[in-house]
Short mmCIF file of C-alpha atoms and ligand atoms in Angstrom, two decimals:
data_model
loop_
_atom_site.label_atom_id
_atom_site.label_comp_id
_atom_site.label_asym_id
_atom_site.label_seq_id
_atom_site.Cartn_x
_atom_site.Cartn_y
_atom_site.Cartn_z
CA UNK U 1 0.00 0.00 0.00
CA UNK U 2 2.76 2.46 1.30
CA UNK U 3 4.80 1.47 -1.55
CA UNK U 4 2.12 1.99 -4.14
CA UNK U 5 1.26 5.56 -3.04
CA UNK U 6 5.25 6.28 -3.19
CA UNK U 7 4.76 4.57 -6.96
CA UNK U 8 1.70 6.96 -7.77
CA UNK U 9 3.15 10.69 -5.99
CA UNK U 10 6.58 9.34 -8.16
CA UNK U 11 4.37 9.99 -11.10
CA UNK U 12 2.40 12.63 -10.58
CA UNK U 13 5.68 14.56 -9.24
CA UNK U 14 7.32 13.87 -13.00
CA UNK U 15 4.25 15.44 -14.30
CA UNK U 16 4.85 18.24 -12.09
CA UNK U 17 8.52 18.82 -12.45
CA UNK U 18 9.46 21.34 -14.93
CA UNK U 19 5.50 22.92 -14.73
CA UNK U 20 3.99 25.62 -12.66
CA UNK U 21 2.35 22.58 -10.24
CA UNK U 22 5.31 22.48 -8.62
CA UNK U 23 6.18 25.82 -7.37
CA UNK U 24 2.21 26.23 -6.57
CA UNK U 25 2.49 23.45 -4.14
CA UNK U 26 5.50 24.27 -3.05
CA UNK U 27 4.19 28.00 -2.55
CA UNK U 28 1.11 25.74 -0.80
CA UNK U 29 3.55 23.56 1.74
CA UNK U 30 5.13 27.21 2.44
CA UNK U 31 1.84 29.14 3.42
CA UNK U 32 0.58 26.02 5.31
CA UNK U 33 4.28 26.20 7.21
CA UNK U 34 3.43 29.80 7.78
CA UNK U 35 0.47 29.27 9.05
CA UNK U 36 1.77 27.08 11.82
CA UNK U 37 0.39 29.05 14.92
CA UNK U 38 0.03 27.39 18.16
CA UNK U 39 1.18 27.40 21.95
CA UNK U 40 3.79 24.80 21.27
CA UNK U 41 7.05 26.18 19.42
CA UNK U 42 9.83 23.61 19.89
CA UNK U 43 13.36 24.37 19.88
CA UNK U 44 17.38 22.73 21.43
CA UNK U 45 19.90 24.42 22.96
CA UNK U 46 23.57 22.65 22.85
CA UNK U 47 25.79 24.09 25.55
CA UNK U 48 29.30 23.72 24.23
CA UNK U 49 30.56 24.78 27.07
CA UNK U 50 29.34 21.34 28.53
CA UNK U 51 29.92 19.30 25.69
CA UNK U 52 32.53 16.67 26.17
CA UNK U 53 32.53 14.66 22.97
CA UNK U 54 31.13 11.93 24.16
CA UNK U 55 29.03 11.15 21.19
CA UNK U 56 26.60 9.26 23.58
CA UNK U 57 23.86 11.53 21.59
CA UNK U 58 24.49 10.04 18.29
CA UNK U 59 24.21 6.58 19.38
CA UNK U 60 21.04 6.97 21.93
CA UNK U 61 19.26 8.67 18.19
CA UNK U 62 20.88 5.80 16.01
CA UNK U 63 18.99 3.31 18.26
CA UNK U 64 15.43 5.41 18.92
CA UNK U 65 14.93 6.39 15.48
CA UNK U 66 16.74 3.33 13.72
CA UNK U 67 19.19 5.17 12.07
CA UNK U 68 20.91 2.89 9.92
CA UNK U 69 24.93 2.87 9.83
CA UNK U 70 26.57 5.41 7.38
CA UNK U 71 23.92 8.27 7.45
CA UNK U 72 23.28 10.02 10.85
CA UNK U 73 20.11 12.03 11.65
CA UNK U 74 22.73 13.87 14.44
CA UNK U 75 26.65 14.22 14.47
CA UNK U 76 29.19 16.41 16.96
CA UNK U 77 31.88 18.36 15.26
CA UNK U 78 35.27 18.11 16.58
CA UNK U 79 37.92 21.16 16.25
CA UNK U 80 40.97 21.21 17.43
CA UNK U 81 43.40 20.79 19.71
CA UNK U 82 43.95 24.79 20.50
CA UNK U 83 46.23 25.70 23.30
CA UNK U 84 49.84 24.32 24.50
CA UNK U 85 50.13 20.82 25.84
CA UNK U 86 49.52 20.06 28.46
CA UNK U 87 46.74 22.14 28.25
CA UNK U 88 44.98 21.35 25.33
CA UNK U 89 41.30 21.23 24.61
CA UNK U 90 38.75 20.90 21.91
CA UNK U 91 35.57 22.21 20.68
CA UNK U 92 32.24 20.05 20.12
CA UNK U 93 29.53 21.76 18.12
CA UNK U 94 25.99 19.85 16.77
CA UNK U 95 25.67 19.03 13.27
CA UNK U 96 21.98 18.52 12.69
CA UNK U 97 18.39 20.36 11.22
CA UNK U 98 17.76 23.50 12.71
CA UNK U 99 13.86 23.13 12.28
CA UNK U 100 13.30 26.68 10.70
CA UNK U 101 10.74 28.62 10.85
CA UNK U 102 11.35 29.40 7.15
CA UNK U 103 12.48 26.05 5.93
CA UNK U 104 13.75 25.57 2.28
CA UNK U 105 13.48 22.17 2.12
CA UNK U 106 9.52 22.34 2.90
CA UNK U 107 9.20 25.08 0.23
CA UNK U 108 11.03 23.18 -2.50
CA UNK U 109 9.43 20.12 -1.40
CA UNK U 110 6.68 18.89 -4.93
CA UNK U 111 5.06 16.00 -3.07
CA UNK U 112 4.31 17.36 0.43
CA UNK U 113 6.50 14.96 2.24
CA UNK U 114 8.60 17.72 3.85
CA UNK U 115 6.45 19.70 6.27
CA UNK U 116 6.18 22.08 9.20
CA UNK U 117 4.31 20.19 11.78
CA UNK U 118 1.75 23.11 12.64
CA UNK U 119 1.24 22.36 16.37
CA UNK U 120 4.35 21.53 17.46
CA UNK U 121 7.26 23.89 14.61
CA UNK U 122 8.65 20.41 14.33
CA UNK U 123 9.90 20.05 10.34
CA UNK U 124 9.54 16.56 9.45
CA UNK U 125 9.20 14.29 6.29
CA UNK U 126 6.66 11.86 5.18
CA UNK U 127 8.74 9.29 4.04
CA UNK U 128 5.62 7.04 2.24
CA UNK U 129 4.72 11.16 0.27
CA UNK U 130 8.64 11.01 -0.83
CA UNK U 131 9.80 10.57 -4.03
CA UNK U 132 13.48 11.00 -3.16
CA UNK U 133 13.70 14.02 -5.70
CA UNK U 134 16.30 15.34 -3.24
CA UNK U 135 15.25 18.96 -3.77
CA UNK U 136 15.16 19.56 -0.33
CA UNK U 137 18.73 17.98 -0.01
CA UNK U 138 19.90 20.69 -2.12
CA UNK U 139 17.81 23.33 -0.75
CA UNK U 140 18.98 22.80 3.10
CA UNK U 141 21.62 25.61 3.69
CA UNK U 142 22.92 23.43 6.41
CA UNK U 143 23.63 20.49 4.61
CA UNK U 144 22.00 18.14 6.97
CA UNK U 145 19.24 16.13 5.08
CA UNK U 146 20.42 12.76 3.21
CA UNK U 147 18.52 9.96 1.90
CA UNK U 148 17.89 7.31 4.17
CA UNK U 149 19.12 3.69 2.32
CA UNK U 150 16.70 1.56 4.01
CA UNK U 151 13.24 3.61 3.48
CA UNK U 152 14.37 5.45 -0.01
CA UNK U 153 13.10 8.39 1.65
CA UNK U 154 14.64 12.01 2.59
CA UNK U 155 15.83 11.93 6.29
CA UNK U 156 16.51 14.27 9.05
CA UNK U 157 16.27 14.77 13.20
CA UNK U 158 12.55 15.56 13.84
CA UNK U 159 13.58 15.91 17.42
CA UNK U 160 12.38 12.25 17.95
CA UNK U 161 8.64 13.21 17.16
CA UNK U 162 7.38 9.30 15.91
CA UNK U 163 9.58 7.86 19.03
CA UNK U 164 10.15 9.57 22.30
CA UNK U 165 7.77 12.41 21.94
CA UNK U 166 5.09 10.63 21.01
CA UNK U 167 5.75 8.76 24.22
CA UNK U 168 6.21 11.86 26.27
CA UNK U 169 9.79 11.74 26.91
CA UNK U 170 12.41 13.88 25.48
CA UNK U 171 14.32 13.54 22.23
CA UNK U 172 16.43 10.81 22.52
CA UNK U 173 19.94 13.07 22.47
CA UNK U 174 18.60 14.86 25.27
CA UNK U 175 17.86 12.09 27.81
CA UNK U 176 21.45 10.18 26.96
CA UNK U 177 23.44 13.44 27.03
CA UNK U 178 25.70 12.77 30.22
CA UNK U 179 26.22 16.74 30.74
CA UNK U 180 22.95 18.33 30.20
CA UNK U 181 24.65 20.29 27.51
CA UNK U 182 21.90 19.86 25.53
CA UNK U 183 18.49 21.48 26.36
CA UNK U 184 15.14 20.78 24.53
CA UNK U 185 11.83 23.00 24.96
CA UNK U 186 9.13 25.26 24.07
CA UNK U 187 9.73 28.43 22.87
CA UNK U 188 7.01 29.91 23.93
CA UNK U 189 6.23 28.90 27.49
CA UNK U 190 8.31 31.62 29.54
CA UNK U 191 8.73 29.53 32.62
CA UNK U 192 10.19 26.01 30.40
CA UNK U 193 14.17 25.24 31.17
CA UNK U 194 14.73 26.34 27.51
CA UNK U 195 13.32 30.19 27.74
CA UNK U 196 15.45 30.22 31.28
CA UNK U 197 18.80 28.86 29.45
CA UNK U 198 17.89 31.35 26.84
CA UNK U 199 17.62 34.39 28.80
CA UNK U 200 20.90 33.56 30.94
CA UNK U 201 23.06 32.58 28.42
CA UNK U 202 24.20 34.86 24.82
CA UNK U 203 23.66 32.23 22.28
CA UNK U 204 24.27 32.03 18.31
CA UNK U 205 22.39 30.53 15.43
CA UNK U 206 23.82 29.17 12.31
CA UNK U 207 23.21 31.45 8.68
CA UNK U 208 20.35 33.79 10.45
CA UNK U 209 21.55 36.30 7.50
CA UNK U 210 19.68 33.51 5.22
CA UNK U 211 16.09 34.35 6.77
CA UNK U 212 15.33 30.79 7.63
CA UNK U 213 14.82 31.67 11.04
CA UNK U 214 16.72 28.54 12.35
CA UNK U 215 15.74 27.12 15.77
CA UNK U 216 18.88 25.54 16.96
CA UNK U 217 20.33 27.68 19.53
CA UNK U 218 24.37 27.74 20.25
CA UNK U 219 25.99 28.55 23.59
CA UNK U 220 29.30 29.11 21.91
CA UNK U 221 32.78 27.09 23.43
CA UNK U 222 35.08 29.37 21.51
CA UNK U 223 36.40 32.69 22.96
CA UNK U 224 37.94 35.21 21.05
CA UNK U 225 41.15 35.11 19.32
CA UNK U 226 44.07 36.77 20.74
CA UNK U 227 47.19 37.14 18.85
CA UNK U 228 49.95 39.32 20.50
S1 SF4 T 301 18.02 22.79 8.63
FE1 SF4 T 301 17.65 22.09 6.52
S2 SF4 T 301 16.36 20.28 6.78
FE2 SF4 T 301 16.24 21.40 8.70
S3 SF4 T 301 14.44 22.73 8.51
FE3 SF4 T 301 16.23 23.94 7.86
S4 SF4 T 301 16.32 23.67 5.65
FE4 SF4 T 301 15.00 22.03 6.44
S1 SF4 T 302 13.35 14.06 -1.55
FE1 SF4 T 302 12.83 15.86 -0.33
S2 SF4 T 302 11.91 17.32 -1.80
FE2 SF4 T 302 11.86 15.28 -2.78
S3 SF4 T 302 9.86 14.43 -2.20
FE3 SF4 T 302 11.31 13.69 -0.64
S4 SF4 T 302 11.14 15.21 1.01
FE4 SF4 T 302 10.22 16.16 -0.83
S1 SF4 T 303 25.91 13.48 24.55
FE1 SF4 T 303 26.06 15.58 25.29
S2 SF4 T 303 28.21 15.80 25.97
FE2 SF4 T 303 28.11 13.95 24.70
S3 SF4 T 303 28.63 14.70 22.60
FE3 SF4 T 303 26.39 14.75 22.76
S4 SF4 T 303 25.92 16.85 23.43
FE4 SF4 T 303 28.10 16.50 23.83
#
């Protein structure tokens, strides 16, 4: 069944491609992302300052989400070392989708599989509405989307919304991280842990100059450069 409505959208998305049918439902998927209004607006925080490298959060979203090896949904960035041994250290930063508010790979996206989940801000995909066009792979400024070589489908962190959200836990990252350095919330309930981190701490987002109005927040490791 699954695999013979993947069969059919394959189709009708060739008859779209190249015709105005795409960019009107891509101009629908958009509006229908914009008009995404509700109390929930979720967003992570990843505290490099408490980020050891463990990796433990890569593994615990592997298992939850079935991740299979050689594609990851989540991945820590490792620079360094800086400073003189024995002192040296490095810096861990989180590679994964920033859940825009403005999200290019929904408004590419011919089929509808890519969407803005409208209670929640949660951008997801439909894996049985993809066609694996990978339009949205090329679209994503942040490079984080790939196809997933078990379903065929486009693939990405949807902050574990089909496994540990819809059993009222926290993403799986969150509950193995070993330092708390990562923090997962709503936006817009002043009195969650997330608004409180937020308000405490300075924090950076990655390309904001691209309007996409990311939602993966950055308590930066790195302190400024000083060269005498
Ligand atoms: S980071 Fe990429 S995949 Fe995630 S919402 Fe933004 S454009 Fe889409
Ligand atoms: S590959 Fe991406 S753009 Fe193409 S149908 Fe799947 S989710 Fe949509
Ligand atoms: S589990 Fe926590 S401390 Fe370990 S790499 Fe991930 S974010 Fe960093």
């Amino acid at each position: 069944m699954e695999n013979s409505k993947r069969r059919f959208l394959k189709g009708t998305c060739a008859l779209f491609a190249g015709a105005t049918g795409a960019s009107l439902l891509a101009t629908v998927n958009a509006s229908e992302g914009a008009k995404a209004e509700s109390d929930i607006k979720y967003a992570m925080i990843h505290d490099e300052t408490k980020c050891i490298g463990c990796r433990a959060c890569e593994v615990a979203c592997r298992e939850t989400n079935q991740v299979p090896e050689g594609v990851s949904r989540v991945r820590i960035e490792q620079t360094g070392p800086f400073g003189e041994y024995p002192n040296e250290y490095y810096h861990f930063s989180r590679v994964s989708c920033q859940h825009c508010e403005d999200a290019p790979c929904v408004n590419v996206c011919p089929t509808g599989a890519a969407f803005i989940e409208k209670e929640t801000g949660i951008v997801s995909v439909n894996a049985w509405k993809c066609v694996g066009c990978q339009y949205c792979i090329a679209a994503c400024p942040y490079k984080i989307r790939f196809i997933n070589p078990v379903t065929h489908a486009a693939d990405k962190c949807d902050f574990c919304r089909e496994t540990n959200l819809a059993q009222g836990k926290q993403p799986a990252c969150v509950e193995a991280c070993p330092t708390k350095a990562l923090v997962f919330g709503n936006l817009k309930d002043p009195t969650s842990e997330l608004v409180q981190v937020l308000r405490a701490n300075p924090t950076q987002r990655a390309k904001v100059a691209l309007g996409t109005r990311p939602k993966l927040f950055r308590i930066l490791a790195k302190s400024g450069e000083v060269i005498l």
